[in-house]
XYZ file of C-alpha atoms in Angstrom:
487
model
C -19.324 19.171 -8.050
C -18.477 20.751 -4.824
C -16.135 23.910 -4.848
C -16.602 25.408 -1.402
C -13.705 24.657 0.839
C -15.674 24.102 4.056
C -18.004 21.684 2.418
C -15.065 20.023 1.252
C -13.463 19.682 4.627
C -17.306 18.374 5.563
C -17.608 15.984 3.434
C -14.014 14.147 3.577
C -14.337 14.616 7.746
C -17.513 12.456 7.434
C -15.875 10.010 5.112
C -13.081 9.653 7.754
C -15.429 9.570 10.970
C -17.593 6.466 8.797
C -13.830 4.323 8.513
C -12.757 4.986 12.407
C -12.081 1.744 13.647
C -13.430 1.336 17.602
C -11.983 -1.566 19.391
C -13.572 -4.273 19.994
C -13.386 -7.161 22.894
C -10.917 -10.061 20.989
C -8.333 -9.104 23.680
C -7.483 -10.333 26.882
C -7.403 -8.846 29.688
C -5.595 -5.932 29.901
C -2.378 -5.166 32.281
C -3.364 -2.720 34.598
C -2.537 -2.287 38.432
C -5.491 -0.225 39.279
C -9.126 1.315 37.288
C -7.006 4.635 36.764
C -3.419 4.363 36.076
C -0.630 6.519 35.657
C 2.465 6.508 33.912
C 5.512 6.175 36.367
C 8.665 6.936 35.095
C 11.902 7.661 36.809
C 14.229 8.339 34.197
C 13.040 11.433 32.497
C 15.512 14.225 32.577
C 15.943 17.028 31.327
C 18.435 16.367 29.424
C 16.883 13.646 27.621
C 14.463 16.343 26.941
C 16.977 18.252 24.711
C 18.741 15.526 23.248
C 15.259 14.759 21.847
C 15.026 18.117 20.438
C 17.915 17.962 18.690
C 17.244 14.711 16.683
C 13.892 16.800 15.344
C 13.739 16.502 11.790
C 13.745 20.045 10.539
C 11.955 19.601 6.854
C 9.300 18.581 8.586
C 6.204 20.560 8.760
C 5.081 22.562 11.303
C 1.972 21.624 13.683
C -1.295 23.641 14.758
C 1.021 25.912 16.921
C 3.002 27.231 13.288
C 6.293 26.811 15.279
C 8.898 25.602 12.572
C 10.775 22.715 13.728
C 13.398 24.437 13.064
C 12.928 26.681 16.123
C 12.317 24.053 18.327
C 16.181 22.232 17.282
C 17.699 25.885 17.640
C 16.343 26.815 20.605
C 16.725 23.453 22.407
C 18.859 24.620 25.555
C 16.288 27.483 26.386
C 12.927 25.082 25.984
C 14.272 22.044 27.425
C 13.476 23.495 30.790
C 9.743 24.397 30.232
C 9.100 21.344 28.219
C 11.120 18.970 30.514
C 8.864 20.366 33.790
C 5.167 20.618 31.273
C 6.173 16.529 30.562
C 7.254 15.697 34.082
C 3.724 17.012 35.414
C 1.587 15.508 32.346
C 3.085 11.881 33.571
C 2.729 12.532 36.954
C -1.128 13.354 36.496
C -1.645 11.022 33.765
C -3.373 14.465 31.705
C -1.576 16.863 28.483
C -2.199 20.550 27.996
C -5.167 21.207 26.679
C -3.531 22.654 22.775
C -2.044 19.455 22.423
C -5.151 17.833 21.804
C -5.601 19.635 18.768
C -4.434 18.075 15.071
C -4.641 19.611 11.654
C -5.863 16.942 9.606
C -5.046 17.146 5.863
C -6.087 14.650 2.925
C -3.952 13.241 1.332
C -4.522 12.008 -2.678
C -3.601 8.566 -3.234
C -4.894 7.473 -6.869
C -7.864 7.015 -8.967
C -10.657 9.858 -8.999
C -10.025 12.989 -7.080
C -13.904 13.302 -6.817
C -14.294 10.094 -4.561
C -13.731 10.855 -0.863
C -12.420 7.172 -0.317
C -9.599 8.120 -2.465
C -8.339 10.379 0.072
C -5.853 9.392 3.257
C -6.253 11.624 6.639
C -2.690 12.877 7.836
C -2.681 14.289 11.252
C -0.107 17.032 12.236
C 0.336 17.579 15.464
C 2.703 19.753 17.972
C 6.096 18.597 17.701
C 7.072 18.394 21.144
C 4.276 16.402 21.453
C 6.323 13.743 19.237
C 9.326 14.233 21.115
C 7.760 12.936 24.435
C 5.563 10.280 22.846
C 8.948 9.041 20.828
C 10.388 8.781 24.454
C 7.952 6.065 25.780
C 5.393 3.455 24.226
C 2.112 4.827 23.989
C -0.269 3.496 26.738
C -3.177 5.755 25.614
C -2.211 8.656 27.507
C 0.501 9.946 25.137
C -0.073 9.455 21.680
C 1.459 10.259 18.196
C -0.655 8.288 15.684
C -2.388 5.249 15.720
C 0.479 3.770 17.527
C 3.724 4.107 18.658
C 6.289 1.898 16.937
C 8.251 1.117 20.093
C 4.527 -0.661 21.160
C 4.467 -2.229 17.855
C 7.864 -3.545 17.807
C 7.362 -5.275 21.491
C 4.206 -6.738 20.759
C 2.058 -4.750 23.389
C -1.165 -5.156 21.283
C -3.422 -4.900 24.433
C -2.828 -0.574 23.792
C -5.820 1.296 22.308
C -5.164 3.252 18.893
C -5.376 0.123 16.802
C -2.550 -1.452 18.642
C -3.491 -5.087 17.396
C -4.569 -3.863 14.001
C -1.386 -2.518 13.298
C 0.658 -5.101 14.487
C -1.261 -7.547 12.350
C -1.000 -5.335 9.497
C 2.642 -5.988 9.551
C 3.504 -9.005 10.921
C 0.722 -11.611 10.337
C 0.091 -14.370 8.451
C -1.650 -14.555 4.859
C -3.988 -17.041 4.123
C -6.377 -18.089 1.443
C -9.740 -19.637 2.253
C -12.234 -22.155 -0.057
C -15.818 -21.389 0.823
C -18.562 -23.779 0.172
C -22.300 -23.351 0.466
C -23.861 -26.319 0.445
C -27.438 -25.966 0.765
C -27.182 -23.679 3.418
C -24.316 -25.369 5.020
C -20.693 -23.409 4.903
C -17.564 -25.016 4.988
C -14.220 -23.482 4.872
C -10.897 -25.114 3.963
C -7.833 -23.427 4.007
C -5.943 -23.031 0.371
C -2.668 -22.081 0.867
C -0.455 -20.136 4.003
C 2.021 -17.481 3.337
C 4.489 -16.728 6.308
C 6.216 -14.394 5.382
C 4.009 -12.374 2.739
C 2.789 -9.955 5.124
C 4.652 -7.144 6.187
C 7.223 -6.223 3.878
C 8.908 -3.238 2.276
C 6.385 -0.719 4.650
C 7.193 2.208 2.572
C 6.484 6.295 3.116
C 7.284 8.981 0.935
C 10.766 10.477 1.267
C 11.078 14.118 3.028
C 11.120 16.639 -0.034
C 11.860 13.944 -2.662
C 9.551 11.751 -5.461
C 11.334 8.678 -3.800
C 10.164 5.430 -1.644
C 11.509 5.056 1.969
C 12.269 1.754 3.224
C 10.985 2.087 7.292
C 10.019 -1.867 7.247
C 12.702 -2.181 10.215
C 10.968 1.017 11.976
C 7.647 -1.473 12.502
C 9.324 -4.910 13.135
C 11.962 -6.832 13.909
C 14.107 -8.863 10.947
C 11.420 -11.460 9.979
C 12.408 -14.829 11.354
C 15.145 -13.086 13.879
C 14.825 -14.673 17.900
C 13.908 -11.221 18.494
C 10.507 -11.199 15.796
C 9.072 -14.437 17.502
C 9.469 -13.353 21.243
C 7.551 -9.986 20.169
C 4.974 -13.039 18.573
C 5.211 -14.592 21.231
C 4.637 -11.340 23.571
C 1.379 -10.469 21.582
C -0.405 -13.666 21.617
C 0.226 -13.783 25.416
C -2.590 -10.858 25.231
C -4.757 -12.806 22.705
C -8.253 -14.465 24.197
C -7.713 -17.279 21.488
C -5.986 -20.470 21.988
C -5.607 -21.172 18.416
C -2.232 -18.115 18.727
C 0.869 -20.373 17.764
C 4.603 -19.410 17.955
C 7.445 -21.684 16.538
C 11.287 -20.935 17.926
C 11.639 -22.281 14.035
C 9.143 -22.132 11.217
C 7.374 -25.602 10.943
C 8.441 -28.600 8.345
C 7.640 -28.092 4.974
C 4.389 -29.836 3.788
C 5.002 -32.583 1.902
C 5.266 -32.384 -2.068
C 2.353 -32.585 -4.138
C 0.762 -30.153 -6.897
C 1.984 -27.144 -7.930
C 0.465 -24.047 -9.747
C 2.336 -21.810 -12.428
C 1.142 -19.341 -14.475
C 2.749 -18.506 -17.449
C 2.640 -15.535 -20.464
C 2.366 -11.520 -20.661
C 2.870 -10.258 -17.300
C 1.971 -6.296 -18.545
C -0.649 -5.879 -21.291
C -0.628 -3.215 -23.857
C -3.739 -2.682 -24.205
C -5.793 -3.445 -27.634
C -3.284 -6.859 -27.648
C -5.506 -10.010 -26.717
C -4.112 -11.584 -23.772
C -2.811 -14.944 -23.772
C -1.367 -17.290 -20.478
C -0.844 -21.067 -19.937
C -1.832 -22.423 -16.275
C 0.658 -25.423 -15.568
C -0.183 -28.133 -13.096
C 2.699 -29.836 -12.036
C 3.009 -33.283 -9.966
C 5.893 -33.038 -7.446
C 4.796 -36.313 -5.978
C 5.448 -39.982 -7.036
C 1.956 -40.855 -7.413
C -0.299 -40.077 -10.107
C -3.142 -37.515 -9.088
C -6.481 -36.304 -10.685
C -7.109 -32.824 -10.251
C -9.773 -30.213 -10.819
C -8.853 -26.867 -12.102
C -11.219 -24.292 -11.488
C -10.135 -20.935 -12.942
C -11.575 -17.233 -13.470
C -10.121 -14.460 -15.294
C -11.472 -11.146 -13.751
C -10.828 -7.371 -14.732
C -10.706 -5.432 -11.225
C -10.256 -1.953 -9.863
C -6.734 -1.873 -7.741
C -9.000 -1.396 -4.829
C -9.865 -5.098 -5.829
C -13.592 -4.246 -6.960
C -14.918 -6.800 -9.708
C -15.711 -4.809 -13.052
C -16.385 -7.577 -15.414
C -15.676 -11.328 -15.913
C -13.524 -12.259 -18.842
C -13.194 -16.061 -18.902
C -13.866 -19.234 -16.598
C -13.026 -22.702 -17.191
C -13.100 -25.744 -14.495
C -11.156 -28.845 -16.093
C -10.147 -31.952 -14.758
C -6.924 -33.559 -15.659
C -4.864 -36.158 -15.168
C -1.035 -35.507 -13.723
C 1.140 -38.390 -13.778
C 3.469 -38.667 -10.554
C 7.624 -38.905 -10.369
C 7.419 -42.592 -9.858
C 5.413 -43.129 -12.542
C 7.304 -41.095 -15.444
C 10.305 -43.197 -14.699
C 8.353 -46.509 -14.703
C 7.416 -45.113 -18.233
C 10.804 -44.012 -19.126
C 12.207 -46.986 -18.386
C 10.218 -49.655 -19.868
C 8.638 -47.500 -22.919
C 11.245 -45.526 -23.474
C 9.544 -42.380 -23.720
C 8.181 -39.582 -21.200
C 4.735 -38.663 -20.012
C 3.369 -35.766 -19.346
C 4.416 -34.501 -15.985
C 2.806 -31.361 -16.170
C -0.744 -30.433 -17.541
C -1.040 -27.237 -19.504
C -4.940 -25.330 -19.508
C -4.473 -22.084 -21.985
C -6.499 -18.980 -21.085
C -7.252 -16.507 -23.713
C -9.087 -13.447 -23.555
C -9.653 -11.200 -26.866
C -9.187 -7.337 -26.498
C -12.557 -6.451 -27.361
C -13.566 -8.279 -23.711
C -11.825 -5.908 -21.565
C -11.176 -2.960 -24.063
C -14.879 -1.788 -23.409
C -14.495 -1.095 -20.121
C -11.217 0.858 -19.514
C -13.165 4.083 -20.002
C -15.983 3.318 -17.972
C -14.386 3.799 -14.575
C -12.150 6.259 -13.061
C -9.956 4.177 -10.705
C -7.087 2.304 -12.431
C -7.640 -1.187 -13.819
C -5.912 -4.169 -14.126
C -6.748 -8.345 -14.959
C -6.277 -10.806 -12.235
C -6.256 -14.355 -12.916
C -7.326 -16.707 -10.250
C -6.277 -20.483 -10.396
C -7.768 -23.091 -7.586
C -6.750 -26.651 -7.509
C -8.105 -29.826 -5.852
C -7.432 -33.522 -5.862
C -10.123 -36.146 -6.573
C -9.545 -37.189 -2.817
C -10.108 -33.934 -1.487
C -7.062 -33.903 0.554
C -4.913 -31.192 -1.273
C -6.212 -27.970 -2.508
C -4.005 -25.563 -3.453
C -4.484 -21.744 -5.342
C -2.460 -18.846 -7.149
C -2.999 -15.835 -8.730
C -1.394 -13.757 -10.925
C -2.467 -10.027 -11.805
C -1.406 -8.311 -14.973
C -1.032 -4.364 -15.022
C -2.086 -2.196 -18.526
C 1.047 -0.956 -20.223
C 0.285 2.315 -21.731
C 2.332 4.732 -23.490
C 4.290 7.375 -21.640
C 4.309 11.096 -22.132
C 7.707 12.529 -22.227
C 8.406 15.997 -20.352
C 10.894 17.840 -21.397
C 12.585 20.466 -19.188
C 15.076 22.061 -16.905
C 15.348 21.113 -13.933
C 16.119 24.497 -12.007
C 14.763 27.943 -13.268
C 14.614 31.152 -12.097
C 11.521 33.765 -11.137
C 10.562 35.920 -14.230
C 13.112 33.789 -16.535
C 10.875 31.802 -19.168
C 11.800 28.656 -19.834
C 10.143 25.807 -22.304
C 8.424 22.788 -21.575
C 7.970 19.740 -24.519
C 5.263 17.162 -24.463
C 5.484 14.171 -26.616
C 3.386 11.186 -26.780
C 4.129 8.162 -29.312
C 1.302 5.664 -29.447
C 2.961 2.482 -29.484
C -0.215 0.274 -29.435
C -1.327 -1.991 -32.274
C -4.656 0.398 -32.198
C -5.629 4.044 -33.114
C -6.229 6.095 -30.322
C -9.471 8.494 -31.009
C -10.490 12.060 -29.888
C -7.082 12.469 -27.781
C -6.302 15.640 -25.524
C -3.606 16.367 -23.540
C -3.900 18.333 -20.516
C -1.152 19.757 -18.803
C -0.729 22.142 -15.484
C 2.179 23.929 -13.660
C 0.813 23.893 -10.781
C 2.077 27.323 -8.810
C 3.245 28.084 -12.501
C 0.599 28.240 -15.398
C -3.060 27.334 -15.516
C -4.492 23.923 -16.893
C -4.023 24.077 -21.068
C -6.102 21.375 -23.356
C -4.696 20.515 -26.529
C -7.074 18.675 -29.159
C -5.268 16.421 -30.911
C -8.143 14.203 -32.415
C -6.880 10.858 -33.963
C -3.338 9.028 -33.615
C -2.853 6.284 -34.844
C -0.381 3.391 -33.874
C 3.397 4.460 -34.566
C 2.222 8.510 -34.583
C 3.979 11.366 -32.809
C 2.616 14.486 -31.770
C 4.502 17.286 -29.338
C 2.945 20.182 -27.536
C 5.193 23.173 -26.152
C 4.224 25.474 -23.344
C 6.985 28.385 -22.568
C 6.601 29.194 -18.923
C 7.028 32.297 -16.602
C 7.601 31.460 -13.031
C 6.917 33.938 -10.496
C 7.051 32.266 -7.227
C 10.150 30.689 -5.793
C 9.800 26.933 -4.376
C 9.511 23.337 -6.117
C 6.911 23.174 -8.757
C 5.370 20.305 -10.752
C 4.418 20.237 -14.260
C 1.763 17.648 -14.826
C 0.337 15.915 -17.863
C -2.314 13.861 -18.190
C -3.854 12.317 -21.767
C -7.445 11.273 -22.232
C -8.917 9.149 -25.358
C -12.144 7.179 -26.194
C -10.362 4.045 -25.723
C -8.186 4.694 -22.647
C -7.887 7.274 -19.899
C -5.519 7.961 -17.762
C -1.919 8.419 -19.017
C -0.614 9.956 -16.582
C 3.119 12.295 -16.576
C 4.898 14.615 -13.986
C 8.147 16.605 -13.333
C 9.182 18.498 -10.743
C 11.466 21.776 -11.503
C 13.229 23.811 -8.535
C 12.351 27.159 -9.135
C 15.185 30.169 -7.574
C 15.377 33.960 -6.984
């Protein structure tokens, strides 16, 4: 276990450096009038300078320089001069100051084990009136606020450096699933299934001072489908080498109907229940098909790592079409069977075993590929199926004062169908009171325990209790609170 702080810092900086993604040659040629170009611009003023200013966000956190951003708003008409003449010369020269190539990078925790480096996300924070003039004009590798600037994003200019065309494809591309086949040495792909419009929504970040989502999908792209989206598609494949880059004015036809995948049964699992689903294979077209099922039932990491294989089944059946059920309907009087029904079952004891032998959280995914006798149509779906564990409840108040105690209640009900063994419940107030372990050995299913902890704040701010219970057969429960803590 590492404890030093600069060893730390070592460790997660080489983790970053190994993930740095250097670009690569799929592009076209890029726009440039000459081997060393520079920025002109005409329209910077200094007013535009101050209005800029004054649209910084002030709970946001300072950069290297420790200037609150709050200083920079209220001082806007004295430092709109300096600032407006230091940008004016840095786009003249095609150069920035020397400080403002300095970044405080800070990891952020994401989820599963806080020992893992890859676990971590690098946020950069840099001098805010460096932000102001890179939120002024599209980044063209000379001014620069992230991996990219939004306004290059949103028109499409994908030839920029930074991960321009990563980005964009990150948010606007296509999704498709691929069947690989190895025979004898020989590969073949066919594609699956294509999803449109899969990619690329609800682009979330975590609300200024607040445990809540924010929406900034619009911030990245244009309305999906809008004239606008497809001429910035339209714009970025114009800087693709490929030739293979379509853009419709309309999304294409519909294929035409044929099988259909649907998965039915629990979509959370308690866990200790066995898990039962139905895969349905339905004929939308009028005539009769033979299909191959091929299905595997898989408990993965959420970063999408295999951990064990809990059932596999490849079935042929037969899946009468439309035509045909009403050529039976009519002349038999009676219905056939226009939909084929493979159960799946899975008994606890498969996946119970290993929910305690890794630290990242788990979940079952069920994948389901299709394909006629012909060959023709393949088709695929998947369905993944989070754990459903027990909360903790925290009880408390949601303001307090310094030196003013105030009590905090843990309970935990086990509402599985199994007994949970050797439990302990840790819990931290963190800026408030150290981390406390409480033993509570065996509960079984229905059983209620609480835990109290009377706290003593001395430091003003937002604090966050945290609980977290650990057992032989699960790990992992996880519980939090935030109190505002006063003078």
């Amino acid at each position: 276990m590492v404890v030093d702080d600069e060893e730390k810092a070592n460790i997660l900086n080489t983790f970053f450096s190994t993930v740095f993604t250097v670009e690569n040659e799929m592009l076209g040629e890029i726009p440039r009038n000459n081997e060393n170009p520079i920025l002109r611009v005409t329209n910077l003023t200094q007013e535009e300078v101050r209005n800029r200013l004054n649209k910084i966000k002030i709970d946001k956190s300072p950069g290297p320089d420790g200037i609150h951003p709050r200083v920079l708003r209220e001082l806007s008409n004295v430092i709109d001069k300096p600032l407006f003449l230091i940008f004016r010369d840095s786009i003249a020269t095609g150069s920035v100051p020397q400080d403002w190539r300095i970044a405080n990078v800070v990891p952020i925790f994401k989820k599963g084990s806080k020992s893992e480096p890859g676990n971590y996300r690098p946020r950069t924070h840099v001098y805010l009136y460096q932000c102001s003039l890179s939120s002024i004009f599209p980044s063209l590798g000379i001014f620069q606020c992230g991996p990219c600037s939004l306004t290059a994003l949103k028109k499409g200019l994908v030839y920029l450096p930074y991960d321009a065309k990563f980005v964009f494809a990150e948010v606007n591309a296509d999704r498709i699933e691929w069947m690989v086949k190895d025979m004898y040495g020989d590969v073949q792909l066919s594609v699956l299934k294509e999803e449109k419009k899969s990619i690329g929504k609800f682009i979330s970040t975590k609300a200024v001072n607040k445990n809540l989502r924010e929406d900034i999908t619009l911030e990245y792209k244009h309305k999906e489908g809008s004239s606008e989206e497809r001429e910035t598609f339209k714009n970025a494949c114009s800087y693709l080498k490929s030739d293979a880059s379509l853009v419709f004015a309309a999304p294409p036809a519909a294929p035409p109907r044929g099988i259909r995948i649907q998965i039915t049964g629990e979509k959370e699992l308690p866990p200790g229940n066995p898990l039962s689903l139905n895969i349905l294979i339905e004929n939308e077209s009028d005539q009769s098909k033979t299909v191959t099922v091929t299905a595997g039932c898989q408990l993965q990491a959420y970063t999408g790592k295999s951990v064990a294989s809990l059932a596999s089944i490849v079935q042929t059946v037969e899946v009468a079409g439309k035509q045909a059920l009403i050529f039976l309907f009519c002349f038999f009087c009676c219905i056939a069977n226009a939909v084929a029904t493979i159960p799946i079952n899975v008994a606890a004891d498969q996946y119970m075993k290993w929910l305690t032998t890794v630290d990242d959280e788990l979940m079952i995914r069920l994948n389901v590929i299709t394909e006629t006798k012909e060959g023709h149509e393949k088709n695929s779906e998947c369905l993944v199926i989070p754990f459903l564990y027990p909360p903790i409840k925290v009880e408390m108040p949601d303001t307090g004062k310094i030196n003013e105690d105030f009590t905090c209640t843990f309970t935990f009900k086990n509402t599985l169908s199994i007994p949970l063994e050797k439990c302990e419940l840790h819990v931290e107030g963190l800026g408030i009171f150290k981390l406390e372990k409480f033993d509570q050995g065996d509960v079984g299913p229905g059983r209620i325990f609480r835990c109290k902890i009377i706290c003593a704040p001395k430091k003003a701010g937002e604090k966050k209790i945290v609980a977290e219970l650990i057992s032989k057969q699960i790990k992992g429960i996880h519980a939090e609170k935030i109190i505002n803590i006063t003078n």
